Every structure is written in structure tokens, then in C-alpha cells.
C-alpha positions as a printed NumPy array, in Angstrom:
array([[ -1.669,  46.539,  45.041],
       [ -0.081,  46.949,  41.807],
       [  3.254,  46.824,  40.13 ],
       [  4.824,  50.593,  38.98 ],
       [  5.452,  50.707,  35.163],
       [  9.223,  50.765,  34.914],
       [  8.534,  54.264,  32.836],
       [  6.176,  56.785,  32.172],
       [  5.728,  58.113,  28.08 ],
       [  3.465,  61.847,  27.245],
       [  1.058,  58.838,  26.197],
       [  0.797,  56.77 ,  29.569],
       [  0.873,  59.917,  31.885],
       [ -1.714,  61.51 ,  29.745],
       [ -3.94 ,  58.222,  29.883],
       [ -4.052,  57.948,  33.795],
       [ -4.869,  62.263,  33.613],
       [ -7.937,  60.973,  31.125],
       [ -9.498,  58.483,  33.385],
       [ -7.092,  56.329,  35.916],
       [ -9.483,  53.468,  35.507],
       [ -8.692,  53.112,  31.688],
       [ -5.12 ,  53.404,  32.517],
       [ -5.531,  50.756,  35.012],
       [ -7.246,  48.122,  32.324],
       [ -4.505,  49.218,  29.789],
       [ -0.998,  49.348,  32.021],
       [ -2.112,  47.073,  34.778],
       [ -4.09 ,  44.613,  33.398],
       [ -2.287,  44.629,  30.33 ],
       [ -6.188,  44.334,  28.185],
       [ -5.812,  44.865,  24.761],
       [ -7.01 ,  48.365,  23.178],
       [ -7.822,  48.127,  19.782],
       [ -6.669,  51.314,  17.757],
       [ -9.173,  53.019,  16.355],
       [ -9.263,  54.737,  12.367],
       [ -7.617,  57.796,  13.795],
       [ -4.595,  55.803,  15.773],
       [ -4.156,  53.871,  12.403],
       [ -4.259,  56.581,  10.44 ],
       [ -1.615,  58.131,  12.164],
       [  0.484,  55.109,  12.33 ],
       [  0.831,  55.117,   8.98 ],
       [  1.86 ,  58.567,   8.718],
       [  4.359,  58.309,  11.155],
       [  6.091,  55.455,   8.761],
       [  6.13 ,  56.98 ,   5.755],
       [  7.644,  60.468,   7.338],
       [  9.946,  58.433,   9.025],
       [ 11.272,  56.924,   5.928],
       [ 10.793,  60.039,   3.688],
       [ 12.786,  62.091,   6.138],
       [ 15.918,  59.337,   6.22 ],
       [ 16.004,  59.733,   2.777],
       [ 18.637,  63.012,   1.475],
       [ 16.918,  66.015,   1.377],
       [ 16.641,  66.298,  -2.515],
       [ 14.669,  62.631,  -2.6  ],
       [ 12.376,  64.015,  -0.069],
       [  9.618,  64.732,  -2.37 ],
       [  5.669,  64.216,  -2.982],
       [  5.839,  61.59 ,  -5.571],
       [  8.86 ,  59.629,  -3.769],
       [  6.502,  60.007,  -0.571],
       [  4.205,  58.411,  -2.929],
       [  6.049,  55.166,  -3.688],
       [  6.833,  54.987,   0.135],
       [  3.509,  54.66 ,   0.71 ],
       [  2.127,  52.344,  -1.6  ],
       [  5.022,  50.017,  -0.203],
       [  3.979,  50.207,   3.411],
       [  0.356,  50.122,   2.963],
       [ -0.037,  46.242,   2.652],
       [  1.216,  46.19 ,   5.992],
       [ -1.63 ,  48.241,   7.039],
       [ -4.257,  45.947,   4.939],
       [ -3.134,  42.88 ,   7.297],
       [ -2.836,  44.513,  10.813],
       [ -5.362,  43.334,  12.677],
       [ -6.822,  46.406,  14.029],
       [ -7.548,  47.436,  10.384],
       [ -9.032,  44.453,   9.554],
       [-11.745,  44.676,  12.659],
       [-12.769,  48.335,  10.888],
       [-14.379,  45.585,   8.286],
       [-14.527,  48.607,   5.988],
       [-16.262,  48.026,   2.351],
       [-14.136,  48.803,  -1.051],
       [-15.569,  52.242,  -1.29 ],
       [-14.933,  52.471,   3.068],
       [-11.508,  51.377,   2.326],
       [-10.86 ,  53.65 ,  -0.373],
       [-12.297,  56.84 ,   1.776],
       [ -9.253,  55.894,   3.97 ],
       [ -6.643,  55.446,   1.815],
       [ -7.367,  58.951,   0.688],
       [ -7.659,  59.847,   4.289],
       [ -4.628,  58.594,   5.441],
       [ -2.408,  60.298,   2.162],
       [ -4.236,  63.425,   2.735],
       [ -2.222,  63.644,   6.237],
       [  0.977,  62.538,   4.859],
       [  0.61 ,  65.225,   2.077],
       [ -0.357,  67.941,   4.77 ],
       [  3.385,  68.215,   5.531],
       [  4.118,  70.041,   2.283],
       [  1.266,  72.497,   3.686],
       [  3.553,  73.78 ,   6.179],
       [  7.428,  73.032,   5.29 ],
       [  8.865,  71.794,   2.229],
       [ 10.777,  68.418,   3.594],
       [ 13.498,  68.611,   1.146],
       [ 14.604,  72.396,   3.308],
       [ 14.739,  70.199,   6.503],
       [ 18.186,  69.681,   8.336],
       [ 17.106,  66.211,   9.734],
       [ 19.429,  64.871,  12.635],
       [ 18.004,  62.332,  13.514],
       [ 14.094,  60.464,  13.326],
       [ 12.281,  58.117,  15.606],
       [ 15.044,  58.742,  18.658],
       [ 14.681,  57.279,  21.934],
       [ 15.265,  58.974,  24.437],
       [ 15.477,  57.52 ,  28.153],
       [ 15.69 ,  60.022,  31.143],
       [ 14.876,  60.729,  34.94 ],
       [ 13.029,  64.099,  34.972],
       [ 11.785,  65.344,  38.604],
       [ 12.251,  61.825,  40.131],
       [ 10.427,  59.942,  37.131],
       [ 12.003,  57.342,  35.042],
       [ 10.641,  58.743,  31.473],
       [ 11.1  ,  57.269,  27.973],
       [  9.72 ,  58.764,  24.741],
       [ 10.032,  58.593,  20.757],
       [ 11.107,  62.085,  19.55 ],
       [  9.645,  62.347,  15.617],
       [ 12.07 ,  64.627,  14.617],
       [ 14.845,  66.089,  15.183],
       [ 16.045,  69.049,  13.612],
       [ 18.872,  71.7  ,  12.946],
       [ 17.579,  75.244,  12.219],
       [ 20.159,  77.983,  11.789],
       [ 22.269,  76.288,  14.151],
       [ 19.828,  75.484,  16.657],
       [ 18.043,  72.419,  17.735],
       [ 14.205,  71.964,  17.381],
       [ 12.044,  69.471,  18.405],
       [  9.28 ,  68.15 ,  15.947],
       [  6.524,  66.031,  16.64 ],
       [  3.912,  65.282,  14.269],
       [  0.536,  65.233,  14.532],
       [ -2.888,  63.867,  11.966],
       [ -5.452,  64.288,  14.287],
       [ -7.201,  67.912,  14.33 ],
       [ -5.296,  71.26 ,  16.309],
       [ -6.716,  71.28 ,  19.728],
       [ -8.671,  74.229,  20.879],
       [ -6.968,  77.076,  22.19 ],
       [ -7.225,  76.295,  26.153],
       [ -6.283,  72.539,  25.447],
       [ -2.991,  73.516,  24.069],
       [ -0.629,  74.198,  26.328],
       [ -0.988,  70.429,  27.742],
       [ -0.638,  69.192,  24.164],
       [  2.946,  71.396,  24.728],
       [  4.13 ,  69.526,  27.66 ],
       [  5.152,  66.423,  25.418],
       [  7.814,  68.087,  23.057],
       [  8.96 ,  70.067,  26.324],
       [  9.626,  66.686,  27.722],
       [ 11.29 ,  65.222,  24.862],
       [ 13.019,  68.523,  25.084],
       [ 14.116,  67.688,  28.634],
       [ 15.164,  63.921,  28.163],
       [ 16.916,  65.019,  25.035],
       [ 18.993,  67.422,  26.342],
       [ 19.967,  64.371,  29.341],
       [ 20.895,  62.013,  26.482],
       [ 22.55 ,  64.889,  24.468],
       [ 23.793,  67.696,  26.389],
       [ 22.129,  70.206,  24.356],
       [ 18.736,  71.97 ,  25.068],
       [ 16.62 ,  72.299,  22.091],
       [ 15.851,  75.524,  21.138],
       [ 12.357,  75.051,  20.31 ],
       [  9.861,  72.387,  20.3  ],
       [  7.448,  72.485,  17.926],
       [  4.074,  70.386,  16.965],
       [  2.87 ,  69.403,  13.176],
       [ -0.603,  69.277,  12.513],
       [ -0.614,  68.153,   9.128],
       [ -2.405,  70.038,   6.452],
       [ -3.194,  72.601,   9.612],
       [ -1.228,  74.687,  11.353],
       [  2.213,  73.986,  13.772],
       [  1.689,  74.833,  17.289],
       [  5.782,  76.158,  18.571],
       [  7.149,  77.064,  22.034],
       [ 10.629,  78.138,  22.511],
       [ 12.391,  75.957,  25.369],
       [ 13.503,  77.705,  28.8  ],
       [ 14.653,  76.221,  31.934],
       [ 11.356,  77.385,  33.497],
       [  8.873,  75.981,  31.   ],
       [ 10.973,  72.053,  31.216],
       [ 10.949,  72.454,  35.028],
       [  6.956,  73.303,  34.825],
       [  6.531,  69.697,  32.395],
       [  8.704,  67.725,  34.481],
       [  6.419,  69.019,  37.705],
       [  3.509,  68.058,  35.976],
       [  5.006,  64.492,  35.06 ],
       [  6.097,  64.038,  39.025],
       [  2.327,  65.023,  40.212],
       [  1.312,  62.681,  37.609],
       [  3.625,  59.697,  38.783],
       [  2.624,  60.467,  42.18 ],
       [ -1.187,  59.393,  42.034],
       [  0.205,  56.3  ,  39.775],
       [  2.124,  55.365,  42.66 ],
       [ -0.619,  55.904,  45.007],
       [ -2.735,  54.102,  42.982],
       [ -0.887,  51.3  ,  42.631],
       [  0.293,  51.056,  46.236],
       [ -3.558,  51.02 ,  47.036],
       [ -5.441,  49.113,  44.193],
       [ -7.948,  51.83 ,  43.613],
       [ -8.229,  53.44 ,  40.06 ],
       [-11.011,  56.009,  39.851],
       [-12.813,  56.499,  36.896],
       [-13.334,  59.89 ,  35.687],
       [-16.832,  59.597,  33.974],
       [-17.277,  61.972,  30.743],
       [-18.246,  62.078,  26.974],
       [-15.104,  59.927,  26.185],
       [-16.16 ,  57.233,  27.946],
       [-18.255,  56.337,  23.964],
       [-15.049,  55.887,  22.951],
       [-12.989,  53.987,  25.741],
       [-13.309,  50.073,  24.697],
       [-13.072,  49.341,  28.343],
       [-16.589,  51.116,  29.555],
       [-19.014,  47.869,  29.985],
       [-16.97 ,  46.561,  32.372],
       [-16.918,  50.302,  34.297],
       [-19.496,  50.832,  36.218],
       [-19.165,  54.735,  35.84 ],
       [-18.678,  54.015,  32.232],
       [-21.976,  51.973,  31.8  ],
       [-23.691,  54.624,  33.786],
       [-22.154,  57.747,  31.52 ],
       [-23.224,  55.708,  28.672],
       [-26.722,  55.175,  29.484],
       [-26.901,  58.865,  30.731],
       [-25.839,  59.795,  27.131],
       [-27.817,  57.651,  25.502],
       [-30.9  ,  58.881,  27.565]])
């Protein structure tokens, strides 16, 4: 038997969907899960748009975005996660460039300095469908009066049959947003920098539809934790989960692969 998480985030509902064994090792057994290039990468992004968009919209520019960075990249240097990358000068340079590339992606698909920005980095606390749910909402924004929902993502656009889960976290933050503010968000929309920006407009229907999802999704948490067991769902991620030696299903996808 195991302890509920006082909460669920998009991040720990979509974890026990991946593989309820890795979720298990990460929420249960509190192991640490070393972030990978990509996670940093996007950490980092996340910081400097935070701080660009705080700024007033006339400061919000490439070069200013520029000085942010270069003051929040030390922090980087010393996090422990980027120094187990162990990444030569020429490594370390490639990601530098990486990681600016994604923060000047945003220009690719909105000028910043247009942006009526209410509000960055909210919290939002709520009980959709019978599930305490918490969740960071990038961005939020006024557009011709209305309220959208922005989220930002560095990694690359999902394809096409993948995206309408990707969809169900801005609906949520949609949902718990409009508990904490009264308002329902027009639209919710997803930023994949340098890429493209994936939008849905926000009905009842479609929130009701996320939070049903969440509550099926809390419901095998709590059966899993009222039982002990945590199935692993074997697949190709399991080369990336840092948890899969000490899965049996894991080991065995791994050797399968490597065979």
C-alpha cells in the first residue's frame, strides 16, 4: 500500500499513463530522475520567457532576451544535472546554441512586445472531477478582450494523432483557472518554439472531456496505491527511463532492443 499524492499536475498524470511503474519509482519512492539535455534545455527557456515577458512590452525584445540569458546561464553551468552531461567545450557550446535557438523561436511565431501579458508562471490549485489538481500556467494572456492560455513548448510538435492528449494540459489549466478566476479562457493554446502553435478554443464540453480523463487517471493511481502493484508498460521508452535495470520488463525491453 501506498500513500496518494496530495495532487495530480498534466506531468504526474501523464507519467503514470507512460508506464505506472516509473511513476511508482518517481512519486512513491521519491528516486531521483536526472533531467535529461531536453528537460534542461527547456528549463532554461522557461526562465528567460518568464522574465522577458514580466518585463513592459516595449523591453521585450531579442537583444534584451539576450542579456537575460547570459545572466541566468551560470545557473545552468552549476546545476547538477548539467554537470552529469560532462559535455566537452565544443559539446557545451552546441548547447548553448541549442538552448538560445528555442528561446529565439518565440519571435518565429509572435512578436513578444504585441503580447497583453496578465500574468506568468501562475499557480493554479483546483478540484476538477473529484481530483485535487495543481499546475503552472506559462502564460497568461489578453487577446481582444479575451483570455488565452499559453504554454510553451522546446521539444519538437507531436505527430498529428498524439496531439489532442498534448491538448488536455492547457484545457486543464483552462479548467483550474477559471476555479481560481471566474473566467473561462477563451482559448488555450501551445508554443512550439521556432515551429508551429498547436490552439483549441475552450468549451464546457472539451474541459469536462480533460477533467474525465484526469478522474480515470486518478482512479488507477488510487488503485494502485491501495494495492502496491505498479505495472510496467514495456516499450521503446523504456532506453530512456533511468529507472529500467531495476524493472524487470525494462531489462527485458532493453535486451529485446538491443537484440
Amino acid at each position: 500500500m501506498a500513500d496518494l499524492p496530495p495532487y495530480l499536475s498534466p506531468s504526474s498524470a501523464a507519467a503514470f499513463d507512460g508506464c505506472p511503474r516509473r511513476w511508482m519509482f518517481k512519486y512513491v519512492e521519491r528516486r531521483p530522475e536526472p533531467s535529461g539535455r531536453a528537460a534542461i534545455v527547456g528549463s532554461f527557456v522557461h526562465e528567460v520567457l518568464e522574465a522577458l515577458c514580466g518585463l513592459p512590452a516595449p523591453e521585450r525584445t531579442q537583444d534584451r532576451a539576450k542579456e537575460l540569458a547570459r545572466a541566468l546561464w551560470p545557473s545552468v553551468e552549476e546545476n547538477d544535472d548539467y554537470l552529469g552531461l560532462a559535455l566537452s567545450e565544443e559539446e557545451a557550446r552546441a548547447f548553448r546554441w541549442q538552448a538560445w535557438l528555442a528561446v529565439t523561436g518565440l519571435w518565429r511565431l509572435e512578436d513578444p512586445a504585441d503580447v497583453d501579458v496578465l500574468s506568468t508562471e501562475q499557480k493554479v490549485t483546483a478540484e476538477l472531477a473529484g481530483v485535487p489538481f495543481l499546475g503552472i500556467i506559462d502564460r497568461v494572456d489578453r487577446v481582444a478582450g479575451r483570455l488565452v492560455i499559453t504554454d510553451y513548448k522546446s521539444g519538437a510538435v507531436p505527430a498529428e494523432r498524439w496531439r489532442a492528449d498534448k491538448m488536455q494540459q492547457v484545457l486543464l489549466y483552462a479548467a483550474a483557472f477559471e476555479q481560481v478566476d471566474g473566467q473561462q479562457p477563451d482559448r488555450a493554446r501551445l508554443l512550439y518554439l521556432g515551429q508551429r502553435v498547436l490552439e483549441v478554443t475552450v468549451t464546457s464540453p472539451k474541459i469536462e472531456a480533460a477533467a474525465g480523463q484526469l478522474a480515470a487517471t486518478w482512479e488507477g493511481i488510487e488503485t494502485a496505491c491501495a494495492s502496491g502493484r505498479f505495472d510496467a508498460k514495456p516499450s521503446v521508452l523504456c532506453g530512456w527511463c533511468p529507472f529500467a535495470n531495476d524493472c524487470p520488463e525494462g531489462r527485458a525491453e532493453l535486451v529485446k532492443r538491443e537484440a
